[in-house]
CSV table of C-alpha atoms in Angstrom, one decimal:
chain,number,residue,atom,x,y,z
C,4,GLN,CA,11.0,14.7,9.5
C,5,HIS,CA,11.1,13.4,5.9
C,6,PHE,CA,7.4,14.4,5.5
C,7,ASN,CA,8.1,18.1,6.5
C,8,GLU,CA,10.3,18.7,3.4
C,9,PRO,CA,8.7,20.5,0.5
C,10,PRO,CA,6.5,19.8,-1.3
C,11,GLY,CA,4.9,18.6,2.0
C,12,LEU,CA,1.8,16.5,2.7
C,13,PHE,CA,-1.5,16.5,0.9
C,14,ALA,CA,-4.5,15.4,2.9
C,15,VAL,CA,-6.9,13.0,1.1
C,16,TYR,CA,-9.3,11.5,3.6
C,17,LYS,CA,-9.9,10.8,7.3
C,18,PHE,CA,-12.0,8.2,9.1
C,19,SER,CA,-12.4,6.6,12.6
C,20,VAL,CA,-10.4,3.4,12.8
C,21,ASP,CA,-11.7,2.8,16.3
C,22,SER,CA,-12.8,4.8,19.4
C,23,ASN,CA,-9.2,6.1,20.0
C,24,ARG,CA,-7.6,6.3,16.5
C,25,ILE,CA,-8.3,8.3,13.4
C,26,GLY,CA,-7.0,7.1,10.1
C,27,LEU,CA,-5.5,9.9,7.9
C,28,ILE,CA,-4.9,9.0,4.2
C,29,VAL,CA,-2.2,11.4,2.9
C,30,ARG,CA,-0.3,11.8,-0.3
C,31,THR,CA,3.4,12.2,0.7
C,32,PRO,CA,6.8,12.8,-0.9
C,33,SER,CA,8.4,9.8,-2.5
C,34,GLU,CA,11.7,9.2,-4.3
C,35,TYR,CA,11.1,11.8,-7.0
C,36,VAL,CA,7.6,13.3,-6.6
C,37,PRO,CA,4.8,13.2,-4.0
C,38,SER,CA,3.4,9.9,-5.3
C,39,SER,CA,3.1,7.8,-2.2
C,40,ILE,CA,-0.2,7.4,-0.4
C,41,LYS,CA,0.1,6.6,3.3
C,42,LEU,CA,-2.3,5.8,6.1
C,43,PHE,CA,-1.3,7.6,9.3
C,44,PHE,CA,-2.8,6.6,12.6
C,45,LEU,CA,-3.6,9.5,14.9
C,46,ASP,CA,-4.0,8.4,18.5
C,47,LYS,CA,-6.5,10.8,20.0
C,48,GLU,CA,-5.5,10.2,23.6
C,49,LYS,CA,-1.8,10.9,22.9
C,50,ASP,CA,-2.6,13.6,20.3
C,51,ALA,CA,0.1,12.1,18.1
C,52,ILE,CA,0.7,10.1,15.0
C,53,THR,CA,1.7,6.7,16.4
C,54,SER,CA,2.4,4.8,13.1
C,55,TYR,CA,1.8,4.6,9.4
C,56,ILE,CA,1.8,2.2,6.5
C,57,GLU,CA,2.1,2.9,2.8
C,58,LEU,CA,-1.0,2.1,0.8
C,59,ALA,CA,0.0,3.0,-2.7
C,60,GLU,CA,3.0,4.1,-4.8
C,61,SER,CA,4.2,3.9,-8.3
C,62,TRP,CA,7.7,4.6,-9.7
C,63,GLY,CA,10.2,3.5,-12.3
C,64,ASP,CA,13.9,4.1,-12.9
C,65,ALA,CA,16.6,2.5,-15.1
C,66,GLY,CA,14.3,-0.4,-16.1
C,67,ASP,CA,13.1,-1.1,-12.6
C,68,TYR,CA,9.5,-0.4,-11.7
C,69,MET,CA,7.1,-0.9,-8.8
C,70,GLY,CA,3.4,-0.4,-8.3
C,71,LYS,CA,1.6,-0.8,-5.0
C,72,GLU,CA,-2.2,-0.7,-4.5
C,73,ALA,CA,-4.3,-1.3,-1.4
C,74,TRP,CA,-8.0,-1.8,-0.5
C,75,LEU,CA,-9.3,-1.1,2.9
C,76,PHE,CA,-12.2,-3.1,4.4
C,77,ASN,CA,-14.2,-2.7,7.5
C,78,ASP,CA,-14.7,-6.3,8.8
C,79,LYS,CA,-17.6,-6.1,11.3
C,80,ALA,CA,-16.1,-8.9,13.4
C,81,ILE,CA,-12.4,-7.6,13.5
C,82,GLY,CA,-12.4,-4.0,12.3
C,83,TYR,CA,-10.4,-2.5,9.5
C,84,LYS,CA,-8.2,-4.6,7.3
C,85,ALA,CA,-6.0,-3.8,4.3
C,86,PHE,CA,-5.3,-6.0,1.3
C,87,ILE,CA,-2.1,-4.8,-0.4
C,88,TRP,CA,-0.7,-5.8,-3.8
C,89,VAL,CA,2.8,-5.0,-4.8
C,90,LEU,CA,4.1,-5.6,-8.4
C,91,GLU,CA,7.9,-5.3,-8.8
C,92,GLY,CA,9.6,-5.6,-12.2
C,93,HIS,CA,12.5,-5.0,-14.4
C,94,ASP,CA,12.7,-4.3,-18.1
C,95,ASN,CA,15.8,-6.1,-19.3
C,96,SER,CA,16.1,-4.1,-22.5
C,97,VAL,CA,17.5,-1.2,-20.5
C,98,ASN,CA,20.7,-3.2,-20.0
C,99,ASN,CA,20.6,-5.1,-23.3
C,100,GLU,CA,18.5,-3.7,-26.2
C,101,ASN,CA,18.2,-7.2,-27.7
C,102,ASP,CA,16.6,-8.6,-24.5
C,103,THR,CA,13.0,-7.5,-24.7
C,104,THR,CA,11.9,-9.6,-21.7
C,105,THR,CA,10.7,-8.3,-18.4
C,106,GLU,CA,10.9,-9.9,-15.0
C,107,GLU,CA,7.9,-9.4,-12.6
C,108,SER,CA,7.0,-10.5,-9.1
C,109,ASN,CA,3.7,-10.1,-7.3
C,110,TYR,CA,3.4,-9.8,-3.5
C,111,TYR,CA,0.2,-9.9,-1.5
C,112,TYR,CA,-0.4,-8.9,2.1
C,113,LEU,CA,-3.5,-8.9,4.3
C,114,LEU,CA,-3.1,-6.6,7.3
C,115,ASN,CA,-5.1,-6.1,10.5
C,116,LEU,CA,-5.5,-2.4,11.1
C,117,ALA,CA,-7.7,-2.9,14.2
C,118,THR,CA,-4.8,-3.5,16.6
C,119,PRO,CA,-2.6,-0.6,17.9
C,120,GLN,CA,0.3,-2.0,15.9
C,121,VAL,CA,-0.6,-3.1,12.3
C,122,ASP,CA,-0.4,-6.9,12.2
C,123,THR,CA,0.0,-9.2,9.2
C,124,ILE,CA,-2.9,-11.6,8.9
C,125,SER,CA,-1.5,-13.4,5.8
C,126,LYS,CA,1.3,-13.3,3.2
C,127,ASP,CA,0.1,-16.5,1.4
C,128,GLU,CA,0.3,-15.3,-2.2
C,129,LYS,CA,-1.7,-18.1,-3.7
C,130,GLU,CA,-4.5,-17.9,-1.1
C,131,LEU,CA,-4.7,-14.1,-1.3
C,132,ALA,CA,-4.6,-13.9,-5.1
C,133,LYS,CA,-7.5,-16.3,-5.2
C,134,LYS,CA,-9.5,-14.6,-2.5
C,135,PHE,CA,-9.1,-11.2,-4.0
C,136,GLU,CA,-9.0,-12.0,-7.7
C,137,ASN,CA,-12.0,-9.8,-8.4
C,138,LEU,CA,-9.9,-6.8,-7.2
C,139,LEU,CA,-6.7,-7.8,-9.0
C,140,ASN,CA,-8.4,-8.5,-12.3
C,141,PRO,CA,-11.8,-6.6,-12.3
C,142,LYS,CA,-12.5,-7.2,-16.0
C,143,ALA,CA,-12.3,-11.0,-15.5
C,144,SER,CA,-14.8,-10.9,-12.7
C,145,ARG,CA,-17.6,-9.3,-14.8
């Protein structure tokens, strides 16, 4: 129901996830503006959206900020996978103008999208950061 409120949904792209599901990439409302990008799974047999995940988002408020980015891969052996990077942070100068430090945390997830329910393959931050370093820091990989 949240997605039916104005300003509504904005279609971006669609693709076949497997023989029974279509992936719908959609820009949706978020906390303040339609800045969230989600992947909805349309089950053709049920003619219904059965689940979704958030692929990308960016927001900031009162010194807190968050950015989420995702990359989709079609692994020939498994099917579609998603690598997701979330950066969360806080600018301490909002609470104390003399404190110019920021606190940041990175989170990485590798998801299997080929199963009816999205399944986490890995949350090993060190392994995933190394495996996908060319995506996380494209200038360094040139």
